[in-house]
Coordinates of C-alpha atoms and ligand atoms in Angstrom, one line a residue:
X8 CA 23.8 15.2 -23.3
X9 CA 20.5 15.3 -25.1
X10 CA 17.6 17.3 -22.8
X11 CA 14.8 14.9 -21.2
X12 CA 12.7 17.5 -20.1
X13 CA 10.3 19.4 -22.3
X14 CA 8.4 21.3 -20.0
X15 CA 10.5 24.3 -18.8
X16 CA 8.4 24.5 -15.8
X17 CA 9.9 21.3 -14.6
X18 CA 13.5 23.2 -15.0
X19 CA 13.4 24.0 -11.3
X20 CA 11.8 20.9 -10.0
X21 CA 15.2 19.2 -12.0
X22 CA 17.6 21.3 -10.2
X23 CA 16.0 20.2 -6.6
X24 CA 16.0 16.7 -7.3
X25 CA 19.8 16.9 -8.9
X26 CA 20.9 18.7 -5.7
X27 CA 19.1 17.2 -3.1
X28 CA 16.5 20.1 -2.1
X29 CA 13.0 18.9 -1.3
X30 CA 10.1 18.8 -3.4
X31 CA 7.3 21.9 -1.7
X32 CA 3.7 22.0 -2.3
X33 CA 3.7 23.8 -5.2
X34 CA 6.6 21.7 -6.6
X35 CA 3.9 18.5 -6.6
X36 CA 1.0 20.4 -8.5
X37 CA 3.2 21.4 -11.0
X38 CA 4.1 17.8 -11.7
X39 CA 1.1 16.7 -11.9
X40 CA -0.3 19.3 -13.8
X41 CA 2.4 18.7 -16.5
X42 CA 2.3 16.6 -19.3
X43 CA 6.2 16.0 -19.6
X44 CA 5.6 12.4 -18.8
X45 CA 9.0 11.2 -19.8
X46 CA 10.8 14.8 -17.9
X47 CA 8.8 13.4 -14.7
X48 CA 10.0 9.4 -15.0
X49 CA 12.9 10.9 -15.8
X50 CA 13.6 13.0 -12.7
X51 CA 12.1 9.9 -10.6
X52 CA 14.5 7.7 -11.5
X53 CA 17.3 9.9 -10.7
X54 CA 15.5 10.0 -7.4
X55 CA 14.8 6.0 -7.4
X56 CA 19.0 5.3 -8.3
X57 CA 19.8 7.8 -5.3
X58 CA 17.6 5.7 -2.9
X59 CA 17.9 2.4 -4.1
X60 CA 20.5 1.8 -7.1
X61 CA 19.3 -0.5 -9.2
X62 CA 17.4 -2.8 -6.7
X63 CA 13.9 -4.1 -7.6
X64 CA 12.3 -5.7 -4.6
X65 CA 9.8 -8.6 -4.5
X66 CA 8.4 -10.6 -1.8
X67 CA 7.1 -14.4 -1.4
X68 CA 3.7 -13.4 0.3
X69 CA -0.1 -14.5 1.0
X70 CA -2.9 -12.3 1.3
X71 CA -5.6 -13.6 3.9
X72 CA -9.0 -12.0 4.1
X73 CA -10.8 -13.1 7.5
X74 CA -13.6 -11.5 7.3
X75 CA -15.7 -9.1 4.4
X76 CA -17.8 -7.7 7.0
X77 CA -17.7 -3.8 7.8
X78 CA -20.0 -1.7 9.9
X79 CA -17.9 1.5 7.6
X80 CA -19.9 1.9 4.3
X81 CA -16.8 3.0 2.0
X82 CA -18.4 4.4 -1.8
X83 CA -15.2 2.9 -3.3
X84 CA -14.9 -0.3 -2.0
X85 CA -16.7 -3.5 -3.3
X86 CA -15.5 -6.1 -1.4
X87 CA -17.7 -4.8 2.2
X88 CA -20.6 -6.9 2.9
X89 CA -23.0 -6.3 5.8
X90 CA -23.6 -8.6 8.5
X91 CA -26.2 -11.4 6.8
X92 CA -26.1 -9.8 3.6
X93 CA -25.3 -12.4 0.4
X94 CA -22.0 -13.5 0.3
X95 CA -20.9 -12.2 3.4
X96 CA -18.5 -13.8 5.2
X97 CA -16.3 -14.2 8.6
X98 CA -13.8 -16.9 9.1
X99 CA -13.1 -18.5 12.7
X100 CA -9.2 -19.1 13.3
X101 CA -9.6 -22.4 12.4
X102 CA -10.5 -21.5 8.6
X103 CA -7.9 -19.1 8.9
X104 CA -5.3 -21.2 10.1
X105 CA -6.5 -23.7 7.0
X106 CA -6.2 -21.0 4.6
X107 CA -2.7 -19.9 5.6
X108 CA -1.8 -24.0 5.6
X109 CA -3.1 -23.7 1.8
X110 CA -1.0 -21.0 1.2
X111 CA 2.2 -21.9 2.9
X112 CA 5.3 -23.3 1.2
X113 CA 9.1 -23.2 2.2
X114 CA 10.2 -20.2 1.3
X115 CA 7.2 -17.7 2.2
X116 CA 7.7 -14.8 4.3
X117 CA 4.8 -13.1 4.9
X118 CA 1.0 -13.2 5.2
X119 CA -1.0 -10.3 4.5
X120 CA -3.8 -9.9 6.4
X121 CA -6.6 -7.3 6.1
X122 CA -10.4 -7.7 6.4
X123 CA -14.0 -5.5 7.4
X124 CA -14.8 -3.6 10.4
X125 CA -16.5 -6.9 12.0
X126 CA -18.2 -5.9 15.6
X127 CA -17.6 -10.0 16.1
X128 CA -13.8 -10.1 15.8
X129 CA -12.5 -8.6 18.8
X130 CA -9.1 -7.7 20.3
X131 CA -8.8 -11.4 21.7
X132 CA -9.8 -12.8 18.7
X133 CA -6.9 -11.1 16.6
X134 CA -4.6 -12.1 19.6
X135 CA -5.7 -16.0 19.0
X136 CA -5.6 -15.4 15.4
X137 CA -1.8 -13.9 15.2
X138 CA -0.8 -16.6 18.1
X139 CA -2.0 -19.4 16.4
X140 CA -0.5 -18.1 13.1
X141 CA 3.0 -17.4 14.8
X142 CA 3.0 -20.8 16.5
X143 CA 1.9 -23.3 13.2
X144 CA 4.0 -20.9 11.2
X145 CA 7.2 -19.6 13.0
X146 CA 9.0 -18.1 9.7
X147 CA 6.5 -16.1 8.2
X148 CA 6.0 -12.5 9.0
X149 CA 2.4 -11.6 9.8
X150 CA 1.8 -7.8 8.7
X151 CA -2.1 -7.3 9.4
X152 CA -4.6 -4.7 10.2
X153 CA -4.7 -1.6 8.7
X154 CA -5.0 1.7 10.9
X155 CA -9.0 1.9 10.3
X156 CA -9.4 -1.8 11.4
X157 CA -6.7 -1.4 14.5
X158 CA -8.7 1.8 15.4
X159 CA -11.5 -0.2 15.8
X160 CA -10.4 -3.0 17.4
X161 CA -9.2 -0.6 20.3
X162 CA -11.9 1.2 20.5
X163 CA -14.3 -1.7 20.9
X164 CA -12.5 -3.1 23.2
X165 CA -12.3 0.0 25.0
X166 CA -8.4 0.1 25.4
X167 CA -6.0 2.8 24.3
X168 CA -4.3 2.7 20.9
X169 CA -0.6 2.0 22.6
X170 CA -2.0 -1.0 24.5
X171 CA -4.0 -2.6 21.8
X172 CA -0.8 -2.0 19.6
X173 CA 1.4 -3.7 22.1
X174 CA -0.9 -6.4 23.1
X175 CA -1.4 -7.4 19.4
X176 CA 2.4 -7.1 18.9
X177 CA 3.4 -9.5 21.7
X178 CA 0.5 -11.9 19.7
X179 CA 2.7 -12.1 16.3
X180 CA 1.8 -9.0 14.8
X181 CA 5.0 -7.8 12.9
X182 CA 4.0 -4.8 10.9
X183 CA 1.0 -2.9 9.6
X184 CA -0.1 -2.7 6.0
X185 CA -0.9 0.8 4.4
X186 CA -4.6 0.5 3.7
X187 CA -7.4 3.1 4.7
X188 CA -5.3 5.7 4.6
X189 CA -7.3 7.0 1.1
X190 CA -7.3 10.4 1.1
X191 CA -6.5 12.9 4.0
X192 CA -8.7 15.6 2.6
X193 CA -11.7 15.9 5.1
X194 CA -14.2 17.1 3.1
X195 CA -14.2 15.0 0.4
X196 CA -13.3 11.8 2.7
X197 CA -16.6 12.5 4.4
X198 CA -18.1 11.9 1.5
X199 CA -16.0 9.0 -0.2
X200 CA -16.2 7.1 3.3
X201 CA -18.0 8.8 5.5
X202 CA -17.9 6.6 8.3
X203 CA -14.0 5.7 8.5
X204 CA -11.8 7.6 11.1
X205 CA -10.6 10.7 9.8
X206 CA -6.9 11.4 8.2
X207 CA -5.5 12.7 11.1
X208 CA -7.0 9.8 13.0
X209 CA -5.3 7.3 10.3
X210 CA -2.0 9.2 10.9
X211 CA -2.2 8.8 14.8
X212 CA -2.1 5.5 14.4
X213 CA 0.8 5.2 12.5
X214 CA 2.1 7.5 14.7
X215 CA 1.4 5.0 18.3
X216 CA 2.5 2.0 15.8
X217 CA 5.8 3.4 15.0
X218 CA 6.3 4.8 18.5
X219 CA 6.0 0.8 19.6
X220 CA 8.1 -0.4 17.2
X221 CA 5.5 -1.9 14.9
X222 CA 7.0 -0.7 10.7
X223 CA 4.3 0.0 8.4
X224 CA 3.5 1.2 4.6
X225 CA 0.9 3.8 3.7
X226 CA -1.2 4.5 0.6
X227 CA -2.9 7.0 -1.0
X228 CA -6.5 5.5 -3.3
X229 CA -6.2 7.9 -6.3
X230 CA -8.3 8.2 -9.8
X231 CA -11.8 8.6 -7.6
X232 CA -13.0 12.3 -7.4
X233 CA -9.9 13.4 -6.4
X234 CA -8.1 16.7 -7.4
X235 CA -4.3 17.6 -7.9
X236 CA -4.0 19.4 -4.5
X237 CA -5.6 16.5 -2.5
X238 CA -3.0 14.2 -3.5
X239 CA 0.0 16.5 -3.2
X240 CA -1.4 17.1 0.5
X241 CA -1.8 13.6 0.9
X242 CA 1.6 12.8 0.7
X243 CA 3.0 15.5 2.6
X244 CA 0.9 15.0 5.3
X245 CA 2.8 11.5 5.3
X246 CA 6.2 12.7 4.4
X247 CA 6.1 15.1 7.2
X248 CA 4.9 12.1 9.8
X249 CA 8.1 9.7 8.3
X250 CA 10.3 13.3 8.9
X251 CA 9.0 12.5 12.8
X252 CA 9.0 8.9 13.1
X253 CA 10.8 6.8 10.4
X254 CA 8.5 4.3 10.7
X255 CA 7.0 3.5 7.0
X256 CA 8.8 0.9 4.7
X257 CA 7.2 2.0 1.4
X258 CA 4.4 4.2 0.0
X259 CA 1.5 2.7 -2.3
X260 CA -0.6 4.3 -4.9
X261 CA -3.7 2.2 -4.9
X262 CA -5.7 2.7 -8.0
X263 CA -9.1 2.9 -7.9
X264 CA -11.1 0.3 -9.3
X265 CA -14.9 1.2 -9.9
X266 CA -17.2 -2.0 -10.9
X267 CA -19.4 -3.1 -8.2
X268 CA -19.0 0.5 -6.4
X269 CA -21.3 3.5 -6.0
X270 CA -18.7 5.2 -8.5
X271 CA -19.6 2.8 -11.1
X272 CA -19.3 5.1 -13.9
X273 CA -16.1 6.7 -13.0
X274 CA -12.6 5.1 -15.9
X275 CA -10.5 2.4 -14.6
X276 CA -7.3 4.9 -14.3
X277 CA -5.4 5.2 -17.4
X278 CA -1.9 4.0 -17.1
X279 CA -0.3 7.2 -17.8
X280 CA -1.6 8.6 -14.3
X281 CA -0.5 4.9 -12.6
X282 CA 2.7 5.9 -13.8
X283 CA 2.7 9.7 -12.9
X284 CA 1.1 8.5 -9.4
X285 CA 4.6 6.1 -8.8
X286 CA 6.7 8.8 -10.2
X287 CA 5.2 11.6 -8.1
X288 CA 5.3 9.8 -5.3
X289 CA 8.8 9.1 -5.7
X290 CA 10.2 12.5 -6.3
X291 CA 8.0 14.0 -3.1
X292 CA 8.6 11.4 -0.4
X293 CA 11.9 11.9 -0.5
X294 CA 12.3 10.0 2.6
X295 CA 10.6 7.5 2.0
X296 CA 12.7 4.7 1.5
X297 CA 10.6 2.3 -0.8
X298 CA 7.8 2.9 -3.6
X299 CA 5.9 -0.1 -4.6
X300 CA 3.7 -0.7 -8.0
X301 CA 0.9 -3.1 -6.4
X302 CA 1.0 -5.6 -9.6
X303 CA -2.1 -6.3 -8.7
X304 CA -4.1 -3.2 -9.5
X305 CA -1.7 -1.4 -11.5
X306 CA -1.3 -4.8 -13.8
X307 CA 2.1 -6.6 -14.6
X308 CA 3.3 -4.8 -17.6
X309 CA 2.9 -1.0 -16.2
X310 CA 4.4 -2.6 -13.0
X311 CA 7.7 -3.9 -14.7
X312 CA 7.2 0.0 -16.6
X313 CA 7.4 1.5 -12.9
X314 CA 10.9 0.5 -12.5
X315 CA 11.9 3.3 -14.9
X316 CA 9.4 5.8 -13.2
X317 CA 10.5 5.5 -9.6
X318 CA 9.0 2.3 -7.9
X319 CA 12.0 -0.3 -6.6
X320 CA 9.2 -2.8 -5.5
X321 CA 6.9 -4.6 -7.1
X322 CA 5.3 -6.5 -4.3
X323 CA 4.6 -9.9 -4.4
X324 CA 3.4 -13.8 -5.1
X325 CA 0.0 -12.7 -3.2
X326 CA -2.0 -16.1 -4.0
X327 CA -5.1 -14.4 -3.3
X328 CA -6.6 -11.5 -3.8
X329 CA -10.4 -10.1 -2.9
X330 CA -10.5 -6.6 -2.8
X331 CA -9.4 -5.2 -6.2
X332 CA -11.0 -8.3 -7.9
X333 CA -14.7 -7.8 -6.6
X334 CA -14.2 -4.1 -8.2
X335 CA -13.4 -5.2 -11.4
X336 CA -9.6 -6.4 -11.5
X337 CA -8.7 -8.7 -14.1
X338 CA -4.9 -9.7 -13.4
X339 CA -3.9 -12.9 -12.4
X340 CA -4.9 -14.2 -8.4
X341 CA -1.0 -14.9 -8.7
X342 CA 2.5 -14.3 -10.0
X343 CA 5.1 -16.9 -9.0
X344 CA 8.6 -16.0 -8.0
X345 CA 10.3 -16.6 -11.5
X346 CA 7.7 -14.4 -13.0
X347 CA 8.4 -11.4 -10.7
X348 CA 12.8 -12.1 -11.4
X349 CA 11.9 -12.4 -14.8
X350 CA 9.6 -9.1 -15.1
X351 CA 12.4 -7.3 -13.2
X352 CA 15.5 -9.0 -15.0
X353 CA 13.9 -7.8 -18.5
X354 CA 14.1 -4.8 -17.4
X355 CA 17.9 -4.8 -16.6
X356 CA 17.1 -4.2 -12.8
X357 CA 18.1 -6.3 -10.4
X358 CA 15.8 -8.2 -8.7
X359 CA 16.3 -8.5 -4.5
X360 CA 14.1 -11.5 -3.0
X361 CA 13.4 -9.6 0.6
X362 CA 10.8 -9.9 3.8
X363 CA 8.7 -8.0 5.0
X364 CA 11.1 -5.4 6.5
X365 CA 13.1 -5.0 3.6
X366 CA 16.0 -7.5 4.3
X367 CA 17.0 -9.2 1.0
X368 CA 16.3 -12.8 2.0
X369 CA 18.9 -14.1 -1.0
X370 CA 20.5 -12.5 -4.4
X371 CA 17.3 -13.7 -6.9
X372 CA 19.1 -14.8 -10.3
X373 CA 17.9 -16.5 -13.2
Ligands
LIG405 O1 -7.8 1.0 2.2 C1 -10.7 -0.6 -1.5 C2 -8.3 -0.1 -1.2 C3 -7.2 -0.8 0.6 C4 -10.8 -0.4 -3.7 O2 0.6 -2.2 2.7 C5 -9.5 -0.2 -3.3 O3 1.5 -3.3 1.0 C6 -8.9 0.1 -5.4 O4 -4.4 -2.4 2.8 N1 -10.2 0.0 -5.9 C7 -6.9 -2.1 1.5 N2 -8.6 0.0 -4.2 C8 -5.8 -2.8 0.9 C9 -4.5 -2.6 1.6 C10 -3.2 -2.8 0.8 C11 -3.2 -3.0 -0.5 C12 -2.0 -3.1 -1.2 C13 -0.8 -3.0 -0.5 C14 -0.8 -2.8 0.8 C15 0.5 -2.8 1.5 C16 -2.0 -2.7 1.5 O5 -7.7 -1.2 -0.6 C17 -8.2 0.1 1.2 C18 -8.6 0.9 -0.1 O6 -7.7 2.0 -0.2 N3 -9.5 -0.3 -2.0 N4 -11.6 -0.6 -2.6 C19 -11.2 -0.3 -5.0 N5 -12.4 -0.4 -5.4

């Protein structure tokens, strides 16, 4: 058998991975510090077939936006408006409801809902919002609301975490999507996004979420000012939270994009790191039991490439999409179904049509 790693100091990562020992600290700096690309897609894979064979996942989804207002003044994030500022917006359920008509078609099974910090919308207003979307649309999942924004909600309303949770659940709400989560690190998230809740605020949420049954994904926004050790952190501080509740689906590197931010002059991320990012990710979260390349940011191509470097998801259809696209993204709004099976298929994977919650909704073939 030929040798795929070059680095010898991946030797020992190698031997874990074949045998089933967990990745440490020190393990995930040395991977990323390496520059055995092929020796680290390599060991992800092996990682990838344990977990999920040959399986590529995609999902028929819609992203809705309800609102670009946010009282939280993010550096990295273009799409926040404030309240009467040009181009700010905030849609009543009515729009929404119109929106998600727009988008709907036999056959989709989510909508993917996420939006500003808006003092406005309220805890009854996102009750109305998931009721109404439930009741006019009885097939599709609704995952909505990252941790930042359901922090928010609850504390404006001035009710616990649980009970906001469990009052939006009995709404509609059927997951949670793994925005805001950015980077645990508290010193430099104080100064990426100074106003969000903290990491170990994010990570409570999850926590209260999962504990009420509510599934979520998390993320980790990388290629920023970053270093090595933040990110390695960054996903143990999650692997050790799955180790507790088992509540995440799947794990997202979100790729910073820096037009129209206050890191303007920082690189779009080269694809070699998107890559490293998915393969990393892969080989630490070992139980974890998806990693998705967001098309979206990372691009089609180095998202069909993924495949080989750990990710067995590729996301979705989407329709829509605000947030990487006022920083600078220029891949398509959309990709329809026989896109996604074809990316996958070309890539001898096999491509598993599937909800929100991971249930394979029918064998894709083309
Ligand atoms: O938390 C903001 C990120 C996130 C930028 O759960 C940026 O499947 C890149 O929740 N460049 C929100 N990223 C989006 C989100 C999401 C996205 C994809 C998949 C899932 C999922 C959830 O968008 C924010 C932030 O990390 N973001 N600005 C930017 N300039």
């Amino acid at each position: 058998m030929i040798n795929m790693i070059n680095d010898k100091n991946l030797n020992p990562i190698g031997r874990k991975v074949v045998t089933g020992k967990r990745l440490n600290f020190k393990d995930g700096v040395t991977l990323f510090n390496s520059k055995d690309f092929h020796g680290i897609g390599y060991l992800a894979n092996i990682q990838r077939e344990k977990i999920s064979g040959r399986n590529t996942y995609f999902i028929q989804n819609g992203h809705i936006n309800p609102t670009n207002i946010c009282v939280n003044d993010c550096k990295f994030c273009a799409f926040k408006k404030k309240e009467g500022e040009k181009g700010a917006y905030q849609m009543s359920i009515e729009a929404i409801l119109e929106k998600a008509k727009e988008e709907y078609y036999e056959g989709l099974q989510e909508f993917h809902i996420v939006g500003g910090l808006n003092e406005k919308l309220n805890l009854d207003f996102y009750e109305e919002m998931f009721a109404a979307l439930r009741e006019n649309f009885p097939t599709v999942h609704i995952q909505a609301l990252t941790a930042v924004e359901i922090a928010f909600i609850a504390q404006e309303a001035k009710v616990p975490l649980k009970k906001a949770l469990s009052r939006l659940k009995n709404a509609g709400l059927g997951s949670i999507p793994g925005g805001g989560a950015e980077i645990f690190d508290e010193e430099l998230r104080k100064k990426i996004c100074p106003k969000k809740i903290t990491g170990e605020e994010w990570l409570e949420v999850m926590r209260v979420a999962h504990s009420v049954g509510l599934k979520s994904n998390a993320t980790m926004l990388y290629g920023h000012l970053e270093t090595v050790e933040h990110r390695v952190n960054h996903l143990l501080k999650l692997r050790n939270l799955q180790n507790k509740t088992h509540g995440f689906l799947t794990f997202i590197p979100l790729a910073f994009h820096p037009q129209n931010t206050d890191y303007s002059d920082c690189s779009k991320t080269p694809s070699t790191l998107d890559l490293k990012m998915i393969a990393i990710s892969r080989l630490m979260l070992d139980n974890f039991p998806h990693i998705k390349a967001f098309w979206i940011m990372t691009t089609l191509p180095i998202a069909q490439l993924a495949q080989f470097y750990g990710a067995d998801d590729i996301d979705g259809t989407i329709l829509e999409e605000k947030i990487t696209h006022s920083a600078g993204g220029e891949t398509p709004q959309s990709a329809s179904k026989n896109l996604l099976i074809r990316l996958i298929n070309e890539s001898g994977y096999l491509p598993v049509e599937r909800d929100t919650l991971y249930n394979p909704v029918k064998q894709a073939c083309s």
